[in-house]
PDB file of C-alpha atoms in Angstrom:
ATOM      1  CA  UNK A   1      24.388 109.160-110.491  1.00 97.00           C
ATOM      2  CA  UNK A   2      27.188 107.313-111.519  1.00 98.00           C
ATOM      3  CA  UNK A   3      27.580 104.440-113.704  1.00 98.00           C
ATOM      4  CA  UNK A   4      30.244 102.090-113.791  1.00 98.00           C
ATOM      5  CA  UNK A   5      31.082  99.589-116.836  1.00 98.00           C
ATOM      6  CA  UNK A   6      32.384  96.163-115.372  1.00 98.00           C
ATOM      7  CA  UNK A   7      32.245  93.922-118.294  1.00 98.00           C
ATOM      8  CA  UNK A   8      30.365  92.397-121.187  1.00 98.00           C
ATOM      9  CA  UNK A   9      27.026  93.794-120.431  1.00 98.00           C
ATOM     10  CA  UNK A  10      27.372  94.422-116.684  1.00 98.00           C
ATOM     11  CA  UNK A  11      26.503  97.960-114.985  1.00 98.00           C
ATOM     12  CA  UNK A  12      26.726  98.949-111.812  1.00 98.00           C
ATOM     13  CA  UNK A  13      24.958 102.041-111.188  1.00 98.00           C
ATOM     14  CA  UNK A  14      24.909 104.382-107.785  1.00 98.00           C
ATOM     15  CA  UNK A  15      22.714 106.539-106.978  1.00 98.00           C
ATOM     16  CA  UNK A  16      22.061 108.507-103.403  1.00 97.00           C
ATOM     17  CA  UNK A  17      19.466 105.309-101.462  1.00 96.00           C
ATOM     18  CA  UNK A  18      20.151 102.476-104.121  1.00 97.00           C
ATOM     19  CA  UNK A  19      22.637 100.678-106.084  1.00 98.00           C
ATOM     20  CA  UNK A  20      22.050  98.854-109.067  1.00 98.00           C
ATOM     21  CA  UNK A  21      23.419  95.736-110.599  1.00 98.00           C
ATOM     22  CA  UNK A  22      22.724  94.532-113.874  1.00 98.00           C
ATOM     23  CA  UNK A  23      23.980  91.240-115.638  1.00 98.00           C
ATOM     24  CA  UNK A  24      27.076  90.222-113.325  1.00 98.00           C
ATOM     25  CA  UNK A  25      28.357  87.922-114.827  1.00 98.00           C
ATOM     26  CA  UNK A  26      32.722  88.652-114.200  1.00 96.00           C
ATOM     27  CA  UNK A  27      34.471  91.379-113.540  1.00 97.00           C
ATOM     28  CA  UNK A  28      35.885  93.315-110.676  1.00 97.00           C
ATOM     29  CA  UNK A  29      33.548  95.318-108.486  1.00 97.00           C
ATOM     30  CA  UNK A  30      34.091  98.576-107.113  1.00 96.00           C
ATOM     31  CA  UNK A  31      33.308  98.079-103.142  1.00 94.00           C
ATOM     32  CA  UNK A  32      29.526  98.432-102.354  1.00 94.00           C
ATOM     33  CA  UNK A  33      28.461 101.153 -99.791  1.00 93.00           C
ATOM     34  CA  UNK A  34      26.965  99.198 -96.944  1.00 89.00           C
ATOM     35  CA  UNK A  35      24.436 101.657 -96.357  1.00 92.00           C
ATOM     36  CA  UNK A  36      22.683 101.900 -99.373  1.00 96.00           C
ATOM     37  CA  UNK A  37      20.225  98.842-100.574  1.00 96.00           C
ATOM     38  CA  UNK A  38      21.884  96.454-103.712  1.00 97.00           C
ATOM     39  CA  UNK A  39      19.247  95.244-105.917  1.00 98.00           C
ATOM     40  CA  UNK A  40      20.544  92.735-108.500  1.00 98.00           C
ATOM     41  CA  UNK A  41      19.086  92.501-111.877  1.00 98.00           C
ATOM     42  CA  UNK A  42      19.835  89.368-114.310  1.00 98.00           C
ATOM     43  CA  UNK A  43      18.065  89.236-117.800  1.00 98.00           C
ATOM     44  CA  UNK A  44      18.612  85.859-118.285  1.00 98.00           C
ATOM     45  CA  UNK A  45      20.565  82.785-118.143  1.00 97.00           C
ATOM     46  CA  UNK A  46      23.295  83.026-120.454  1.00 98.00           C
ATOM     47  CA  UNK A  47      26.347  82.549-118.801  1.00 97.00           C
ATOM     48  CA  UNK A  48      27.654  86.066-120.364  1.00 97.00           C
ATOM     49  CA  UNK A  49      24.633  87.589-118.361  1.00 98.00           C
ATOM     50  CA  UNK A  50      24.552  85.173-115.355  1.00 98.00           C
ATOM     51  CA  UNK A  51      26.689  84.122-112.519  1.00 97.00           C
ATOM     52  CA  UNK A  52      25.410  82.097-109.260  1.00 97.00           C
ATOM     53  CA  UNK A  53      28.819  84.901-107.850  1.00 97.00           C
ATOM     54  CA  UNK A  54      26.127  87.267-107.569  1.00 98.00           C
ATOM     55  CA  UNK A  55      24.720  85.878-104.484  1.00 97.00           C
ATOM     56  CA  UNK A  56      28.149  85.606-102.667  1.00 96.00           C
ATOM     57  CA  UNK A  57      27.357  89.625-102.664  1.00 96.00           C
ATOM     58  CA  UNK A  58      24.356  88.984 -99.791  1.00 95.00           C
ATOM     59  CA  UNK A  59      27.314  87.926 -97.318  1.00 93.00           C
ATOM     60  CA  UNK A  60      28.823  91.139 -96.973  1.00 90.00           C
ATOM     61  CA  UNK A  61      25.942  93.409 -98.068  1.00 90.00           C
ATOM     62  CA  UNK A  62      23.293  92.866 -96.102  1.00 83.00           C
ATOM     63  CA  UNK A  63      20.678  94.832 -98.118  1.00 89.00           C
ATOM     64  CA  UNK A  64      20.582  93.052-100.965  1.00 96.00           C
ATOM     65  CA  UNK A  65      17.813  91.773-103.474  1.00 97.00           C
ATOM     66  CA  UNK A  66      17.824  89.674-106.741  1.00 98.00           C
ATOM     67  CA  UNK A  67      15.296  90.257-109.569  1.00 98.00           C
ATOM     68  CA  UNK A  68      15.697  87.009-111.660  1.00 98.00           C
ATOM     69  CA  UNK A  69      14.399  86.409-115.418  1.00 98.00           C
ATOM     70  CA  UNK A  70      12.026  83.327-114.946  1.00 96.00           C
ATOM     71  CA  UNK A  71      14.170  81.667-117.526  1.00 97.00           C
ATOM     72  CA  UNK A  72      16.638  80.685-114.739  1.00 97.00           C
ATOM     73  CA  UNK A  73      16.032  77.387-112.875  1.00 95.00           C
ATOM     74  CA  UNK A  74      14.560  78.362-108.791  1.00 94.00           C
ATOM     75  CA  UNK A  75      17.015  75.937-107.984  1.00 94.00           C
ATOM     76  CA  UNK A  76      19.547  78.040-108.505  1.00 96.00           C
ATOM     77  CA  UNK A  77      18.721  80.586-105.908  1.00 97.00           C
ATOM     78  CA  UNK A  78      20.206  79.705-102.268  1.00 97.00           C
ATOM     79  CA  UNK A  79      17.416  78.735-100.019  1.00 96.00           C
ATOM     80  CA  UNK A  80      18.430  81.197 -97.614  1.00 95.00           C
ATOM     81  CA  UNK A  81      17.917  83.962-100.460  1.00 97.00           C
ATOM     82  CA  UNK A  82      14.930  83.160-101.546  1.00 96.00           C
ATOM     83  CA  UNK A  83      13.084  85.148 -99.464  1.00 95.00           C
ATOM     84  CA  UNK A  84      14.954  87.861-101.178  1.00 96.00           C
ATOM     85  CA  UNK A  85      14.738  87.192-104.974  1.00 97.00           C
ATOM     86  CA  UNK A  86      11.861  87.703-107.170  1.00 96.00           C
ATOM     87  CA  UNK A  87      11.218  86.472-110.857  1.00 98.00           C
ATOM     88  CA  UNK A  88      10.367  88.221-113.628  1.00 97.00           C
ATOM     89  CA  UNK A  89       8.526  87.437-116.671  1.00 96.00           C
ATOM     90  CA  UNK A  90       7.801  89.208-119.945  1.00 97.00           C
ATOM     91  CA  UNK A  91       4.987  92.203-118.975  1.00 96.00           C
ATOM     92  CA  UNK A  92       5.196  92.089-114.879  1.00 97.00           C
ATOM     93  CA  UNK A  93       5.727  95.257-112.674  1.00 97.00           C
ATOM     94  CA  UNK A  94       7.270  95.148-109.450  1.00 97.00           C
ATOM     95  CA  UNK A  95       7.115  97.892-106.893  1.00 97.00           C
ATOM     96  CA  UNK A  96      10.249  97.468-104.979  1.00 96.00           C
ATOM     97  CA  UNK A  97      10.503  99.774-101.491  1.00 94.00           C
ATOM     98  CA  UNK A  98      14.465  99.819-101.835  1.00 93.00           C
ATOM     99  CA  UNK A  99      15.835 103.216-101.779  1.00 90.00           C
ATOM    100  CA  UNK A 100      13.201 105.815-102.612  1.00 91.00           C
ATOM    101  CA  UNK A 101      11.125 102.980-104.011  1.00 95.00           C
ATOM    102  CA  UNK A 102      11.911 101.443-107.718  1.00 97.00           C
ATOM    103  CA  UNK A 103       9.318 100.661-110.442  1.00 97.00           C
ATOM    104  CA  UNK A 104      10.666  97.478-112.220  1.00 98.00           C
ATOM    105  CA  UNK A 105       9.075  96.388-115.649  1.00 98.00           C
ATOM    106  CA  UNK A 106      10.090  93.572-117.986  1.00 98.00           C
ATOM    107  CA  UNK A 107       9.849  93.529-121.808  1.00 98.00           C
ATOM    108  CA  UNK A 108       9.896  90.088-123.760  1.00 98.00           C
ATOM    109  CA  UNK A 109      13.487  90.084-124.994  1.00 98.00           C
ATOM    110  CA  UNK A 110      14.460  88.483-128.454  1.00 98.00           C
ATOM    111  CA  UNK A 111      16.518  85.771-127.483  1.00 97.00           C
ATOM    112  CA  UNK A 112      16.089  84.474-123.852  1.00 97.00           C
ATOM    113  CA  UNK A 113      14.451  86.052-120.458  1.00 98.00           C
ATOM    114  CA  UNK A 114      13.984  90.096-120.528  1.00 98.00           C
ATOM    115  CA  UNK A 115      14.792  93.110-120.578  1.00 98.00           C
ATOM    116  CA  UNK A 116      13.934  95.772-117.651  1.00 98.00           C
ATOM    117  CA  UNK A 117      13.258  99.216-117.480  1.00 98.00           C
ATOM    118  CA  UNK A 118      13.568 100.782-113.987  1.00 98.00           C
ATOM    119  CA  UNK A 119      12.151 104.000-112.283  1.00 98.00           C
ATOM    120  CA  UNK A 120      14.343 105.079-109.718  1.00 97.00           C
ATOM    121  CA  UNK A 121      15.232 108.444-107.728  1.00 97.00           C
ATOM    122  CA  UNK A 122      13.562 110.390-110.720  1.00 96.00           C
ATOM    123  CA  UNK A 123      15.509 108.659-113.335  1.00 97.00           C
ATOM    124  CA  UNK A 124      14.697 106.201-115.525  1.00 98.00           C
ATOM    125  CA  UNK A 125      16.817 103.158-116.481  1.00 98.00           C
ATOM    126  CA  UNK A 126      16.593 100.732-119.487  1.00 98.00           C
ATOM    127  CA  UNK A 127      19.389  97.505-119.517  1.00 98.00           C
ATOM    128  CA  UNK A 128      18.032  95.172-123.095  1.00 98.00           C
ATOM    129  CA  UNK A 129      19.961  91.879-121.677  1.00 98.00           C
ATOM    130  CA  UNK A 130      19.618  90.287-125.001  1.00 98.00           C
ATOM    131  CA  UNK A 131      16.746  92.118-126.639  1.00 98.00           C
ATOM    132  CA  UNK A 132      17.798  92.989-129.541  1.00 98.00           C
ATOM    133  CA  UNK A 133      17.593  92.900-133.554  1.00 98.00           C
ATOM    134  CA  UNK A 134      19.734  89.939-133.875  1.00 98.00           C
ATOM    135  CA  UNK A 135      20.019  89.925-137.590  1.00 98.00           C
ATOM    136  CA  UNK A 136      22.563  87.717-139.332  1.00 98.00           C
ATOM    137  CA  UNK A 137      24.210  86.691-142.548  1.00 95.00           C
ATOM    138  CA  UNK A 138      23.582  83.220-142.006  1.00 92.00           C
ATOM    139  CA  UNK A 139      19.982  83.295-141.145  1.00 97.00           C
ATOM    140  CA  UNK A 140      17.613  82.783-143.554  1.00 98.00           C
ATOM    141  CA  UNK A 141      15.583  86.158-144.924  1.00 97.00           C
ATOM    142  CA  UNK A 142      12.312  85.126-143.058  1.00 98.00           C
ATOM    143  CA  UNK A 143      13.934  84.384-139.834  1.00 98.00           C
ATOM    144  CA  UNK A 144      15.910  87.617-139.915  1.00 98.00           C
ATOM    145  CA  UNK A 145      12.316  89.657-140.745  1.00 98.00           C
ATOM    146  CA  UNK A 146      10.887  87.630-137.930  1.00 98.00           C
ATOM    147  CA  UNK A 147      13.633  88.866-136.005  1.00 98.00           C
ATOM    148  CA  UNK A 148      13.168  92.385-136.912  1.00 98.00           C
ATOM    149  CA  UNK A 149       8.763  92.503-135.922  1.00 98.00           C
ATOM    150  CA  UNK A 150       9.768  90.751-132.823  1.00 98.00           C
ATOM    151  CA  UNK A 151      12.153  93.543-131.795  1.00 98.00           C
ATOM    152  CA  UNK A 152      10.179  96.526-133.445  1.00 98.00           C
ATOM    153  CA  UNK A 153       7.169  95.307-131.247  1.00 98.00           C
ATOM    154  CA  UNK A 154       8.864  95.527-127.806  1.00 98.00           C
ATOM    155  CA  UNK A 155      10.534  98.855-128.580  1.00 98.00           C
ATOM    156  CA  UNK A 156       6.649 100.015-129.541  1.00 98.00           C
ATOM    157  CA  UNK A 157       5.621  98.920-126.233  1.00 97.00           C
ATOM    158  CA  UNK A 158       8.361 101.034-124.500  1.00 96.00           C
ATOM    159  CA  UNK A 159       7.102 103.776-126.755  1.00 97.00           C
ATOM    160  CA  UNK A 160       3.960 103.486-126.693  1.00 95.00           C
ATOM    161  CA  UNK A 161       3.814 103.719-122.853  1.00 92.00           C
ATOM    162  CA  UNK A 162       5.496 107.128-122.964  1.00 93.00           C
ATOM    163  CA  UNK A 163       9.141 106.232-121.701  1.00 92.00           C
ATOM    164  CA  UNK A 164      12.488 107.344-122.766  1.00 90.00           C
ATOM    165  CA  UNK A 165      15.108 106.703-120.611  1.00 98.00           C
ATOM    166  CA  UNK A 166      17.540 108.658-119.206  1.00 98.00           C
ATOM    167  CA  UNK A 167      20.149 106.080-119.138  1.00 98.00           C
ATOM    168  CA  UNK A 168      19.889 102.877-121.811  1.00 98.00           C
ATOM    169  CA  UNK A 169      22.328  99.893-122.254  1.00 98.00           C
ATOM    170  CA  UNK A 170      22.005  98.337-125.571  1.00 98.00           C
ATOM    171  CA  UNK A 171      23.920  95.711-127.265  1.00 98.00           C
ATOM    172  CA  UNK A 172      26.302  96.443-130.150  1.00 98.00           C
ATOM    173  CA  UNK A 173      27.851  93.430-131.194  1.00 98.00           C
ATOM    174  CA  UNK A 174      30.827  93.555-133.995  1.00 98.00           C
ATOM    175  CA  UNK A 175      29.830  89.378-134.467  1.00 98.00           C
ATOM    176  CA  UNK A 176      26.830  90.667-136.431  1.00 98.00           C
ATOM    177  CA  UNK A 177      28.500  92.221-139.342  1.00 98.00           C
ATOM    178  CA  UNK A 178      27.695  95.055-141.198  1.00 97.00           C
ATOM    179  CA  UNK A 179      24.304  94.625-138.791  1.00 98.00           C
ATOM    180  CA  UNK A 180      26.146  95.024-136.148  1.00 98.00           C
ATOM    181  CA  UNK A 181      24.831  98.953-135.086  1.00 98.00           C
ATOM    182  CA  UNK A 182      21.266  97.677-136.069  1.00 98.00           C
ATOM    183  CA  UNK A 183      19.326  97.265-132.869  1.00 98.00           C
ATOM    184  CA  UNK A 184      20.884 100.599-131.010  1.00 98.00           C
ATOM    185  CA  UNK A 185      19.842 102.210-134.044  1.00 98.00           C
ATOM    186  CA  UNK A 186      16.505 100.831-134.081  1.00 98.00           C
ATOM    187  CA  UNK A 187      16.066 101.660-130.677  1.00 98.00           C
ATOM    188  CA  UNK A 188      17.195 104.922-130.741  1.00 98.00           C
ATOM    189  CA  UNK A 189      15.093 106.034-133.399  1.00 97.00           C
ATOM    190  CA  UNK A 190      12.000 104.454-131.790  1.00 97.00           C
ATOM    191  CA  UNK A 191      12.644 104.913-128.103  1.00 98.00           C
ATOM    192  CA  UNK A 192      15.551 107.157-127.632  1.00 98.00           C
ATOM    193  CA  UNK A 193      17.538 107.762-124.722  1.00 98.00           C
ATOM    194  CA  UNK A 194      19.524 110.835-122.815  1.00 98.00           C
ATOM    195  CA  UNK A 195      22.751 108.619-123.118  1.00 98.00           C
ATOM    196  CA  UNK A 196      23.641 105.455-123.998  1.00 98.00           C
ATOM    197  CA  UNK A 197      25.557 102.844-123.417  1.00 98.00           C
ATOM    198  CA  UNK A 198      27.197  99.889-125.592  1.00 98.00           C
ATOM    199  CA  UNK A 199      27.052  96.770-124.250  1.00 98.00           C
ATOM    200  CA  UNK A 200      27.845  92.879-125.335  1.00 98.00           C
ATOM    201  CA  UNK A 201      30.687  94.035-127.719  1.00 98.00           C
ATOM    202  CA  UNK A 202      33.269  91.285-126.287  1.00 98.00           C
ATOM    203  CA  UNK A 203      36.078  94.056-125.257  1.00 97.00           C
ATOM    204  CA  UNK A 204      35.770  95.049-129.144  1.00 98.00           C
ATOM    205  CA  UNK A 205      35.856  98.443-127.947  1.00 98.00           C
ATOM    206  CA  UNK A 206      36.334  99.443-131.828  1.00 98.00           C
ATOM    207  CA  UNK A 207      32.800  98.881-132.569  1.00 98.00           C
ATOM    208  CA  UNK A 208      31.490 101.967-130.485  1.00 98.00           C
ATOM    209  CA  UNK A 209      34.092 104.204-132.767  1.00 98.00           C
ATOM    210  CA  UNK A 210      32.506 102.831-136.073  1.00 98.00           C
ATOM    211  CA  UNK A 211      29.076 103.881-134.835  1.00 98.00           C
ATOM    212  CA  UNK A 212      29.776 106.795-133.884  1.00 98.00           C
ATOM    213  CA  UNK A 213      31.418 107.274-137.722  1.00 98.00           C
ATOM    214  CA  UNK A 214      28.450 106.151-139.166  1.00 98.00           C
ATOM    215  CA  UNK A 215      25.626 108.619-140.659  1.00 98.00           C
ATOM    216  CA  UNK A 216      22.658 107.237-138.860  1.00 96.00           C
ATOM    217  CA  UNK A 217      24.574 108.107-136.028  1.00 98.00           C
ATOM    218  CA  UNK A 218      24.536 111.412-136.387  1.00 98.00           C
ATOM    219  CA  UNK A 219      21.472 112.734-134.665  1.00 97.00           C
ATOM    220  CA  UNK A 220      22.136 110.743-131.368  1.00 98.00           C
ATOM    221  CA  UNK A 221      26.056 110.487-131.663  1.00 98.00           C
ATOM    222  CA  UNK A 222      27.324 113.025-128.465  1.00 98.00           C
ATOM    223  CA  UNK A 223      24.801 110.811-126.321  1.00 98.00           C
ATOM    224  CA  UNK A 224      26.894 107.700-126.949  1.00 98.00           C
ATOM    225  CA  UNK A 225      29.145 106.797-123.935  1.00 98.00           C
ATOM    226  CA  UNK A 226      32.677 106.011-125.276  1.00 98.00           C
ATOM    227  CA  UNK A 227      33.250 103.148-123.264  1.00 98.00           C
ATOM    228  CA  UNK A 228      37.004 102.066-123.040  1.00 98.00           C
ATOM    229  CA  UNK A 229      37.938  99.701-120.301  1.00 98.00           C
ATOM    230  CA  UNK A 230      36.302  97.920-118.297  1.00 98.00           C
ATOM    231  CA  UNK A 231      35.912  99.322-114.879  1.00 98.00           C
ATOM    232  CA  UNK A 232      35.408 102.843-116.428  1.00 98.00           C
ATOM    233  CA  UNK A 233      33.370 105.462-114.807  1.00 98.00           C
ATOM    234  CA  UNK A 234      30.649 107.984-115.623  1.00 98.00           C
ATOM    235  CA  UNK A 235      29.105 110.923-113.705  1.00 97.00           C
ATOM    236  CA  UNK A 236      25.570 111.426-114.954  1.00 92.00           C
TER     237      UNK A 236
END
């Protein structure tokens, strides 16, 4: 499998039938193998997650499908695509028969639209969009402890239903402070993953460092991916 980091909190994973996209939203993209089916995942509408480029990419693939958060507008879609796109809300499962066949699932995220957690080829795949423990100086202590049971009860539902994913992408955003590590934290000690990946650090590459130099890092710190650049790629 190999992963490649494109920007901001876009992913562009390969594997041998099926190629996955999440959260295009600028970037340069490696060519796509015409033979192998694109699906396209987008977590929400933020503009850092979302760009209407991604279905420019059904013109010159021609296996392509788009797995929307139902946060974005219908209207948005092409009508010639729609055929092709489904939307996803908080707690639906799709069965998708691209590639080997993909299980797609979609956990409430704490900000807007979802997060998804995909079975594919034997592996299983986790991309938080914006779910997260957005904690922050400037919110009030009851919001930020809201913030914190909203998060904690996703993550238990991930749990809970017996998954840990091979592969997770998890925001770790410097803008938060010293909370900035909070959420990957959170998440690894409630979830876990084989590996995972940084994401929505805006090119503040620095901030994966200062995790990794941080104690509560220490039981999960050779499974962090030191992501550099943008366009970077890792064999998995």
């Amino acid at each position: 499998m190999t992963i490649t980091y494109i920007h901001h909190s876009c992913f562009l994973i390969e594997q041998e039938q099926v190629v996955l996209l999440f959260d295009y939203a600028g970037g340069t993209l490696p060519p796509l193998p015409k033979d192998k089916a694109l699906v396209v995942f987008v977590s929400h509408r933020h503009e850092d997650h979302f760009s209407p480029a991604i279905f420019e990419l059904a013109a010159a693939h021609p296996k392509t499908r788009f797995l929307l958060s139902d946060d974005i507008w219908q209207n948005r879609v092409p009508e010639h695509l729609n055929c092709w796109t489904e939307f996803m809300d908080p707690g639906k499962v799709r069965h998708l028969s691209e590639g080997a066949g993909l299980q797609v699932r979609a956990f409430k995220s704490t900000d807007e639209g979802v997060a998804y957690l995909v079975e594919s080829e034997g592996c299983t795949i986790y991309h938080a969009g914006d779910l997260n423990d957005w904690k922050w100086n400037g919110e009030t202590k009851a919001w930020n402890n809201n913030m914190s049971a909203n998060y904690k009860r996703e993550l238990a539902k991930i749990h809970d239903a017996g998954f840990q994913p091979d592969i997770a992408m998890v925001p770790l955003d410097g803008r938060q402070e010293e909370w900035f590590c909070l959420g990957l934290q959170e998440f690894m000690e409630t979830v876990g993953a084989k590996q995972v990946f940084p994401m929505h650090f805006w090119e503040d590459y620095s901030v994966i460092d200062r995790l990794k130099a941080l104690p509560c890092s220490e039981g999960y710190r050779d499974r962090i991916a030191d992501i550099r650049q943008e366009g970077q790629i890792f064999e998995v």
